[in-house]
PDB file of N, CA, C and O in Angstrom:
ATOM      1  N   MET J   1       0.855  -1.174   0.000  1.00 54.00           N
ATOM      2  CA  MET J   1       0.000   0.000   0.000  1.00 54.00           C
ATOM      3  C   MET J   1       0.895   1.229   0.000  1.00 54.00           C
ATOM      4  O   MET J   1       1.674   1.446   0.905  1.00 54.00           O
ATOM      5  N   ASP J   2       0.767   1.996  -1.042  1.00 63.00           N
ATOM      6  CA  ASP J   2       1.589   3.188  -1.205  1.00 63.00           C
ATOM      7  C   ASP J   2       0.741   4.426  -0.909  1.00 63.00           C
ATOM      8  O   ASP J   2      -0.277   4.651  -1.542  1.00 63.00           O
ATOM      9  N   ILE J   3       1.165   5.182   0.083  1.00 74.00           N
ATOM     10  CA  ILE J   3       0.433   6.396   0.463  1.00 74.00           C
ATOM     11  C   ILE J   3       1.244   7.594   0.010  1.00 74.00           C
ATOM     12  O   ILE J   3       2.432   7.712   0.307  1.00 74.00           O
ATOM     13  N   SER J   4       0.586   8.483  -0.705  1.00 86.00           N
ATOM     14  CA  SER J   4       1.291   9.659  -1.200  1.00 86.00           C
ATOM     15  C   SER J   4       1.519  10.655  -0.070  1.00 86.00           C
ATOM     16  O   SER J   4       0.825  10.656   0.952  1.00 86.00           O
ATOM     17  N   ALA J   5       2.498  11.512  -0.271  1.00 86.00           N
ATOM     18  CA  ALA J   5       2.820  12.524   0.733  1.00 86.00           C
ATOM     19  C   ALA J   5       1.664  13.498   0.917  1.00 86.00           C
ATOM     20  O   ALA J   5       1.370  13.931   2.032  1.00 86.00           O
ATOM     21  N   ALA J   6       0.997  13.822  -0.186  1.00 87.00           N
ATOM     22  CA  ALA J   6      -0.129  14.755  -0.107  1.00 87.00           C
ATOM     23  C   ALA J   6      -1.266  14.170   0.733  1.00 87.00           C
ATOM     24  O   ALA J   6      -1.895  14.873   1.528  1.00 87.00           O
ATOM     25  N   ALA J   7      -1.516  12.887   0.601  1.00 87.00           N
ATOM     26  CA  ALA J   7      -2.572  12.247   1.376  1.00 87.00           C
ATOM     27  C   ALA J   7      -2.211  12.222   2.852  1.00 87.00           C
ATOM     28  O   ALA J   7      -3.073  12.424   3.717  1.00 87.00           O
ATOM     29  N   MET J   8      -0.940  12.004   3.157  1.00 88.00           N
ATOM     30  CA  MET J   8      -0.497  12.004   4.550  1.00 88.00           C
ATOM     31  C   MET J   8      -0.630  13.386   5.170  1.00 88.00           C
ATOM     32  O   MET J   8      -1.055  13.529   6.315  1.00 88.00           O
ATOM     33  N   VAL J   9      -0.263  14.412   4.399  1.00 89.00           N
ATOM     34  CA  VAL J   9      -0.372  15.790   4.896  1.00 89.00           C
ATOM     35  C   VAL J   9      -1.834  16.150   5.121  1.00 89.00           C
ATOM     36  O   VAL J   9      -2.193  16.736   6.143  1.00 89.00           O
ATOM     37  N   THR J  10      -2.689  15.753   4.186  1.00 90.00           N
ATOM     38  CA  THR J  10      -4.116  16.034   4.321  1.00 90.00           C
ATOM     39  C   THR J  10      -4.686  15.344   5.560  1.00 90.00           C
ATOM     40  O   THR J  10      -5.443  15.946   6.329  1.00 90.00           O
ATOM     41  N   ALA J  11      -4.310  14.098   5.775  1.00 89.00           N
ATOM     42  CA  ALA J  11      -4.787  13.367   6.947  1.00 89.00           C
ATOM     43  C   ALA J  11      -4.303  14.016   8.233  1.00 89.00           C
ATOM     44  O   ALA J  11      -5.054  14.139   9.207  1.00 89.00           O
ATOM     45  N   ALA J  12      -3.042  14.451   8.255  1.00 91.00           N
ATOM     46  CA  ALA J  12      -2.495  15.104   9.450  1.00 91.00           C
ATOM     47  C   ALA J  12      -3.216  16.413   9.726  1.00 91.00           C
ATOM     48  O   ALA J  12      -3.518  16.737  10.886  1.00 91.00           O
ATOM     49  N   LEU J  13      -3.499  17.178   8.695  1.00 93.00           N
ATOM     50  CA  LEU J  13      -4.212  18.452   8.872  1.00 93.00           C
ATOM     51  C   LEU J  13      -5.638  18.221   9.370  1.00 93.00           C
ATOM     52  O   LEU J  13      -6.139  18.973  10.210  1.00 93.00           O
ATOM     53  N   GLN J  14      -6.286  17.190   8.859  1.00 93.00           N
ATOM     54  CA  GLN J  14      -7.646  16.885   9.311  1.00 93.00           C
ATOM     55  C   GLN J  14      -7.647  16.462  10.779  1.00 93.00           C
ATOM     56  O   GLN J  14      -8.538  16.846  11.534  1.00 93.00           O
ATOM     57  N   MET J  15      -6.655  15.688  11.176  1.00 94.00           N
ATOM     58  CA  MET J  15      -6.561  15.282  12.572  1.00 94.00           C
ATOM     59  C   MET J  15      -6.318  16.487  13.476  1.00 94.00           C
ATOM     60  O   MET J  15      -6.907  16.610  14.550  1.00 94.00           O
ATOM     61  N   GLN J  16      -5.463  17.386  13.028  1.00 94.00           N
ATOM     62  CA  GLN J  16      -5.169  18.587  13.811  1.00 94.00           C
ATOM     63  C   GLN J  16      -6.418  19.453  13.936  1.00 94.00           C
ATOM     64  O   GLN J  16      -6.718  19.989  15.004  1.00 94.00           O
ATOM     65  N   GLN J  17      -7.161  19.568  12.832  1.00 94.00           N
ATOM     66  CA  GLN J  17      -8.381  20.370  12.856  1.00 94.00           C
ATOM     67  C   GLN J  17      -9.420  19.748  13.792  1.00 94.00           C
ATOM     68  O   GLN J  17     -10.078  20.461  14.557  1.00 94.00           O
ATOM     69  N   SER J  18      -9.558  18.426  13.762  1.00 94.00           N
ATOM     70  CA  SER J  18     -10.540  17.789  14.647  1.00 94.00           C
ATOM     71  C   SER J  18     -10.130  17.932  16.112  1.00 94.00           C
ATOM     72  O   SER J  18     -10.982  18.089  16.988  1.00 94.00           O
ATOM     73  N   GLN J  19      -8.830  17.905  16.391  1.00 94.00           N
ATOM     74  CA  GLN J  19      -8.368  18.112  17.766  1.00 94.00           C
ATOM     75  C   GLN J  19      -8.684  19.526  18.231  1.00 94.00           C
ATOM     76  O   GLN J  19      -9.087  19.736  19.382  1.00 94.00           O
ATOM     77  N   THR J  20      -8.513  20.497  17.357  1.00 94.00           N
ATOM     78  CA  THR J  20      -8.818  21.888  17.699  1.00 94.00           C
ATOM     79  C   THR J  20     -10.309  22.051  17.980  1.00 94.00           C
ATOM     80  O   THR J  20     -10.699  22.716  18.938  1.00 94.00           O
ATOM     81  N   ILE J  21     -11.132  21.412  17.170  1.00 95.00           N
ATOM     82  CA  ILE J  21     -12.588  21.473  17.381  1.00 95.00           C
ATOM     83  C   ILE J  21     -12.955  20.839  18.714  1.00 95.00           C
ATOM     84  O   ILE J  21     -13.756  21.382  19.485  1.00 95.00           O
ATOM     85  N   GLN J  22     -12.351  19.692  19.029  1.00 96.00           N
ATOM     86  CA  GLN J  22     -12.631  19.025  20.300  1.00 96.00           C
ATOM     87  C   GLN J  22     -12.204  19.881  21.484  1.00 96.00           C
ATOM     88  O   GLN J  22     -12.901  19.944  22.499  1.00 96.00           O
ATOM     89  N   GLN J  23     -11.074  20.546  21.369  1.00 96.00           N
ATOM     90  CA  GLN J  23     -10.625  21.421  22.448  1.00 96.00           C
ATOM     91  C   GLN J  23     -11.615  22.561  22.663  1.00 96.00           C
ATOM     92  O   GLN J  23     -11.905  22.941  23.800  1.00 96.00           O
ATOM     93  N   GLY J  24     -12.146  23.104  21.588  1.00 96.00           N
ATOM     94  CA  GLY J  24     -13.157  24.154  21.698  1.00 96.00           C
ATOM     95  C   GLY J  24     -14.423  23.648  22.351  1.00 96.00           C
ATOM     96  O   GLY J  24     -15.022  24.330  23.192  1.00 96.00           O
ATOM     97  N   GLN J  25     -14.830  22.443  21.994  1.00 97.00           N
ATOM     98  CA  GLN J  25     -16.029  21.859  22.581  1.00 97.00           C
ATOM     99  C   GLN J  25     -15.849  21.618  24.079  1.00 97.00           C
ATOM    100  O   GLN J  25     -16.757  21.860  24.867  1.00 97.00           O
ATOM    101  N   VAL J  26     -14.672  21.157  24.463  1.00 97.00           N
ATOM    102  CA  VAL J  26     -14.392  20.923  25.878  1.00 97.00           C
ATOM    103  C   VAL J  26     -14.409  22.242  26.648  1.00 97.00           C
ATOM    104  O   VAL J  26     -14.936  22.329  27.756  1.00 97.00           O
ATOM    105  N   ALA J  27     -13.854  23.292  26.041  1.00 97.00           N
ATOM    106  CA  ALA J  27     -13.843  24.603  26.695  1.00 97.00           C
ATOM    107  C   ALA J  27     -15.270  25.115  26.902  1.00 97.00           C
ATOM    108  O   ALA J  27     -15.593  25.655  27.968  1.00 97.00           O
ATOM    109  N   VAL J  28     -16.127  24.937  25.908  1.00 97.00           N
ATOM    110  CA  VAL J  28     -17.523  25.363  26.020  1.00 97.00           C
ATOM    111  C   VAL J  28     -18.239  24.551  27.104  1.00 97.00           C
ATOM    112  O   VAL J  28     -19.006  25.095  27.907  1.00 97.00           O
ATOM    113  N   LEU J  29     -17.979  23.241  27.145  1.00 97.00           N
ATOM    114  CA  LEU J  29     -18.589  22.395  28.168  1.00 97.00           C
ATOM    115  C   LEU J  29     -18.158  22.819  29.570  1.00 97.00           C
ATOM    116  O   LEU J  29     -18.983  22.906  30.486  1.00 97.00           O
ATOM    117  N   LYS J  30     -16.870  23.106  29.747  1.00 97.00           N
ATOM    118  CA  LYS J  30     -16.377  23.546  31.051  1.00 97.00           C
ATOM    119  C   LYS J  30     -17.042  24.848  31.476  1.00 97.00           C
ATOM    120  O   LYS J  30     -17.423  25.023  32.637  1.00 97.00           O
ATOM    121  N   LYS J  31     -17.192  25.782  30.543  1.00 97.00           N
ATOM    122  CA  LYS J  31     -17.826  27.059  30.854  1.00 97.00           C
ATOM    123  C   LYS J  31     -19.291  26.846  31.251  1.00 97.00           C
ATOM    124  O   LYS J  31     -19.783  27.456  32.207  1.00 97.00           O
ATOM    125  N   ALA J  32     -19.984  25.966  30.535  1.00 97.00           N
ATOM    126  CA  ALA J  32     -21.383  25.666  30.868  1.00 97.00           C
ATOM    127  C   ALA J  32     -21.494  25.045  32.253  1.00 97.00           C
ATOM    128  O   ALA J  32     -22.414  25.361  33.014  1.00 97.00           O
ATOM    129  N   MET J  33     -20.549  24.174  32.599  1.00 97.00           N
ATOM    130  CA  MET J  33     -20.561  23.555  33.923  1.00 97.00           C
ATOM    131  C   MET J  33     -20.274  24.581  35.014  1.00 97.00           C
ATOM    132  O   MET J  33     -20.867  24.523  36.093  1.00 97.00           O
ATOM    133  N   GLU J  34     -19.389  25.528  34.746  1.00 97.00           N
ATOM    134  CA  GLU J  34     -19.108  26.586  35.722  1.00 97.00           C
ATOM    135  C   GLU J  34     -20.342  27.446  35.963  1.00 97.00           C
ATOM    136  O   GLU J  34     -20.654  27.804  37.096  1.00 97.00           O
ATOM    137  N   ILE J  35     -21.054  27.770  34.891  1.00 97.00           N
ATOM    138  CA  ILE J  35     -22.271  28.571  35.012  1.00 97.00           C
ATOM    139  C   ILE J  35     -23.329  27.799  35.798  1.00 97.00           C
ATOM    140  O   ILE J  35     -24.008  28.356  36.670  1.00 97.00           O
ATOM    141  N   SER J  36     -23.454  26.506  35.513  1.00 97.00           N
ATOM    142  CA  SER J  36     -24.409  25.663  36.232  1.00 97.00           C
ATOM    143  C   SER J  36     -24.053  25.580  37.712  1.00 97.00           C
ATOM    144  O   SER J  36     -24.942  25.642  38.572  1.00 97.00           O
ATOM    145  N   GLU J  37     -22.770  25.456  38.005  1.00 96.00           N
ATOM    146  CA  GLU J  37     -22.320  25.402  39.396  1.00 96.00           C
ATOM    147  C   GLU J  37     -22.655  26.699  40.123  1.00 96.00           C
ATOM    148  O   GLU J  37     -23.157  26.682  41.251  1.00 96.00           O
ATOM    149  N   ALA J  38     -22.401  27.820  39.470  1.00 96.00           N
ATOM    150  CA  ALA J  38     -22.685  29.115  40.093  1.00 96.00           C
ATOM    151  C   ALA J  38     -24.181  29.266  40.357  1.00 96.00           C
ATOM    152  O   ALA J  38     -24.581  29.779  41.415  1.00 96.00           O
ATOM    153  N   SER J  39     -25.009  28.795  39.437  1.00 96.00           N
ATOM    154  CA  SER J  39     -26.455  28.872  39.624  1.00 96.00           C
ATOM    155  C   SER J  39     -26.900  27.996  40.789  1.00 96.00           C
ATOM    156  O   SER J  39     -27.756  28.399  41.588  1.00 96.00           O
ATOM    157  N   ALA J  40     -26.318  26.808  40.894  1.00 96.00           N
ATOM    158  CA  ALA J  40     -26.685  25.905  41.987  1.00 96.00           C
ATOM    159  C   ALA J  40     -26.281  26.486  43.336  1.00 96.00           C
ATOM    160  O   ALA J  40     -27.040  26.414  44.303  1.00 96.00           O
ATOM    161  N   VAL J  41     -25.097  27.062  43.409  1.00 95.00           N
ATOM    162  CA  VAL J  41     -24.633  27.678  44.657  1.00 95.00           C
ATOM    163  C   VAL J  41     -25.556  28.824  45.051  1.00 95.00           C
ATOM    164  O   VAL J  41     -25.932  28.967  46.216  1.00 95.00           O
ATOM    165  N   GLN J  42     -25.935  29.626  44.073  1.00 95.00           N
ATOM    166  CA  GLN J  42     -26.819  30.754  44.347  1.00 95.00           C
ATOM    167  C   GLN J  42     -28.185  30.260  44.847  1.00 95.00           C
ATOM    168  O   GLN J  42     -28.760  30.835  45.775  1.00 95.00           O
ATOM    169  N   LEU J  43     -28.689  29.183  44.256  1.00 94.00           N
ATOM    170  CA  LEU J  43     -29.967  28.617  44.701  1.00 94.00           C
ATOM    171  C   LEU J  43     -29.875  28.095  46.120  1.00 94.00           C
ATOM    172  O   LEU J  43     -30.775  28.330  46.945  1.00 94.00           O
ATOM    173  N   ILE J  44     -28.798  27.387  46.420  1.00 92.00           N
ATOM    174  CA  ILE J  44     -28.627  26.836  47.757  1.00 92.00           C
ATOM    175  C   ILE J  44     -28.512  27.947  48.795  1.00 92.00           C
ATOM    176  O   ILE J  44     -29.076  27.859  49.890  1.00 92.00           O
ATOM    177  N   GLN J  45     -27.796  29.002  48.444  1.00 92.00           N
ATOM    178  CA  GLN J  45     -27.630  30.113  49.383  1.00 92.00           C
ATOM    179  C   GLN J  45     -28.916  30.901  49.595  1.00 92.00           C
ATOM    180  O   GLN J  45     -29.063  31.592  50.599  1.00 92.00           O
ATOM    181  N   SER J  46     -29.863  30.795  48.665  1.00 93.00           N
ATOM    182  CA  SER J  46     -31.106  31.551  48.803  1.00 93.00           C
ATOM    183  C   SER J  46     -32.128  30.844  49.698  1.00 93.00           C
ATOM    184  O   SER J  46     -33.170  31.412  50.021  1.00 93.00           O
ATOM    185  N   ILE J  47     -31.836  29.605  50.101  1.00 89.00           N
ATOM    186  CA  ILE J  47     -32.749  28.874  50.974  1.00 89.00           C
ATOM    187  C   ILE J  47     -32.716  29.520  52.362  1.00 89.00           C
ATOM    188  O   ILE J  47     -31.638  29.710  52.931  1.00 89.00           O
ATOM    189  N   PRO J  48     -33.876  29.873  52.901  1.00 86.00           N
ATOM    190  CA  PRO J  48     -33.880  30.510  54.228  1.00 86.00           C
ATOM    191  C   PRO J  48     -33.455  29.527  55.314  1.00 86.00           C
ATOM    192  O   PRO J  48     -33.685  28.317  55.196  1.00 86.00           O
ATOM    193  N   GLN J  49     -32.855  30.054  56.356  1.00 82.00           N
ATOM    194  CA  GLN J  49     -32.422  29.234  57.492  1.00 82.00           C
ATOM    195  C   GLN J  49     -33.641  28.767  58.270  1.00 82.00           C
ATOM    196  O   GLN J  49     -34.624  29.489  58.426  1.00 82.00           O
ATOM    197  N   GLN J  50     -33.571  27.542  58.791  1.00 75.00           N
ATOM    198  CA  GLN J  50     -34.669  27.021  59.588  1.00 75.00           C
ATOM    199  C   GLN J  50     -34.635  27.641  60.974  1.00 75.00           C
ATOM    200  O   GLN J  50     -33.556  27.861  61.528  1.00 75.00           O
ATOM    201  N   PRO J  51     -35.799  27.914  61.523  1.00 71.00           N
ATOM    202  CA  PRO J  51     -35.829  28.440  62.888  1.00 71.00           C
ATOM    203  C   PRO J  51     -35.332  27.376  63.868  1.00 71.00           C
ATOM    204  O   PRO J  51     -35.520  26.185  63.661  1.00 71.00           O
ATOM    205  N   ALA J  52     -34.702  27.814  64.924  1.00 69.00           N
ATOM    206  CA  ALA J  52     -34.189  26.897  65.946  1.00 69.00           C
ATOM    207  C   ALA J  52     -35.335  26.343  66.779  1.00 69.00           C
ATOM    208  O   ALA J  52     -36.409  26.937  66.875  1.00 69.00           O
ATOM    209  N   LEU J  53     -35.082  25.197  67.373  1.00 69.00           N
ATOM    210  CA  LEU J  53     -36.082  24.621  68.272  1.00 69.00           C
ATOM    211  C   LEU J  53     -36.232  25.501  69.505  1.00 69.00           C
ATOM    212  O   LEU J  53     -35.285  26.172  69.925  1.00 69.00           O
ATOM    213  N   ALA J  54     -37.400  25.481  70.065  1.00 69.00           N
ATOM    214  CA  ALA J  54     -37.641  26.228  71.299  1.00 69.00           C
ATOM    215  C   ALA J  54     -36.799  25.620  72.414  1.00 69.00           C
ATOM    216  O   ALA J  54     -36.566  24.413  72.451  1.00 69.00           O
ATOM    217  N   THR J  55     -36.346  26.446  73.316  1.00 73.00           N
ATOM    218  CA  THR J  55     -35.525  25.951  74.423  1.00 73.00           C
ATOM    219  C   THR J  55     -36.321  25.768  75.710  1.00 73.00           C
ATOM    220  O   THR J  55     -35.839  25.147  76.640  1.00 73.00           O
ATOM    221  N   SER J  56     -37.514  26.307  75.746  1.00 74.00           N
ATOM    222  CA  SER J  56     -38.335  26.143  76.955  1.00 74.00           C
ATOM    223  C   SER J  56     -39.805  26.052  76.557  1.00 74.00           C
ATOM    224  O   SER J  56     -40.177  26.401  75.442  1.00 74.00           O
ATOM    225  N   GLY J  57     -40.622  25.585  77.461  1.00 71.00           N
ATOM    226  CA  GLY J  57     -42.047  25.469  77.180  1.00 71.00           C
ATOM    227  C   GLY J  57     -42.403  24.059  76.751  1.00 71.00           C
ATOM    228  O   GLY J  57     -41.558  23.182  76.623  1.00 71.00           O
ATOM    229  N   SER J  58     -43.702  23.847  76.489  1.00 70.00           N
ATOM    230  CA  SER J  58     -44.162  22.499  76.146  1.00 70.00           C
ATOM    231  C   SER J  58     -44.273  22.282  74.636  1.00 70.00           C
ATOM    232  O   SER J  58     -44.482  21.169  74.194  1.00 70.00           O
ATOM    233  N   LEU J  59     -44.150  23.347  73.874  1.00 66.00           N
ATOM    234  CA  LEU J  59     -44.285  23.215  72.418  1.00 66.00           C
ATOM    235  C   LEU J  59     -42.960  23.540  71.718  1.00 66.00           C
ATOM    236  O   LEU J  59     -42.287  24.496  72.053  1.00 66.00           O
ATOM    237  N   GLY J  60     -42.618  22.729  70.749  1.00 61.00           N
ATOM    238  CA  GLY J  60     -41.471  23.005  69.884  1.00 61.00           C
ATOM    239  C   GLY J  60     -40.104  22.673  70.461  1.00 61.00           C
ATOM    240  O   GLY J  60     -39.099  23.099  69.907  1.00 61.00           O
ATOM    241  N   THR J  61     -40.078  21.941  71.551  1.00 68.00           N
ATOM    242  CA  THR J  61     -38.768  21.619  72.127  1.00 68.00           C
ATOM    243  C   THR J  61     -38.242  20.260  71.673  1.00 68.00           C
ATOM    244  O   THR J  61     -37.089  19.960  71.877  1.00 68.00           O
ATOM    245  N   ARG J  62     -39.071  19.447  71.008  1.00 69.00           N
ATOM    246  CA  ARG J  62     -38.619  18.113  70.634  1.00 69.00           C
ATOM    247  C   ARG J  62     -38.764  17.842  69.139  1.00 69.00           C
ATOM    248  O   ARG J  62     -37.981  17.072  68.583  1.00 69.00           O
ATOM    249  N   ILE J  63     -39.704  18.429  68.494  1.00 69.00           N
ATOM    250  CA  ILE J  63     -39.954  18.154  67.077  1.00 69.00           C
ATOM    251  C   ILE J  63     -39.905  19.480  66.323  1.00 69.00           C
ATOM    252  O   ILE J  63     -40.580  20.433  66.680  1.00 69.00           O
ATOM    253  N   ASN J  64     -39.132  19.499  65.260  1.00 63.00           N
ATOM    254  CA  ASN J  64     -39.069  20.666  64.399  1.00 63.00           C
ATOM    255  C   ASN J  64     -40.136  20.523  63.337  1.00 63.00           C
ATOM    256  O   ASN J  64     -40.017  19.728  62.404  1.00 63.00           O
ATOM    257  N   THR J  65     -41.225  21.287  63.463  1.00 63.00           N
ATOM    258  CA  THR J  65     -42.336  21.163  62.535  1.00 63.00           C
ATOM    259  C   THR J  65     -42.195  22.046  61.300  1.00 63.00           C
ATOM    260  O   THR J  65     -43.083  22.089  60.463  1.00 63.00           O
ATOM    261  N   PHE J  66     -41.069  22.733  61.144  1.00 60.00           N
ATOM    262  CA  PHE J  66     -40.858  23.599  59.995  1.00 60.00           C
ATOM    263  C   PHE J  66     -40.209  22.871  58.828  1.00 60.00           C
ATOM    264  O   PHE J  66     -40.003  23.425  57.796  1.00 60.00           O
ATOM    265  N   VAL J  67     -39.810  21.626  58.991  1.00 48.00           N
ATOM    266  CA  VAL J  67     -39.094  20.870  57.952  1.00 48.00           C
ATOM    267  C   VAL J  67     -40.030  20.460  56.881  1.00 48.00           C
ATOM    268  O   VAL J  67     -41.120  20.194  56.924  1.00 48.00           O
TER     269      VAL J  67
END
């Protein structure tokens, strides 16, 4: 099997181009994941804090009914 130099160069250029495209796709995916992470953190931080259990009295000292 005889492969011409031009065919080898073309194949090498196509491989290089596909690697560049893949690197771009990975960069876009990473950016999307960072944005998703930031949104999740913001959502978690927006959850209000639960009130503490009562420390005295007959109501609210054993069961947290706000959950």
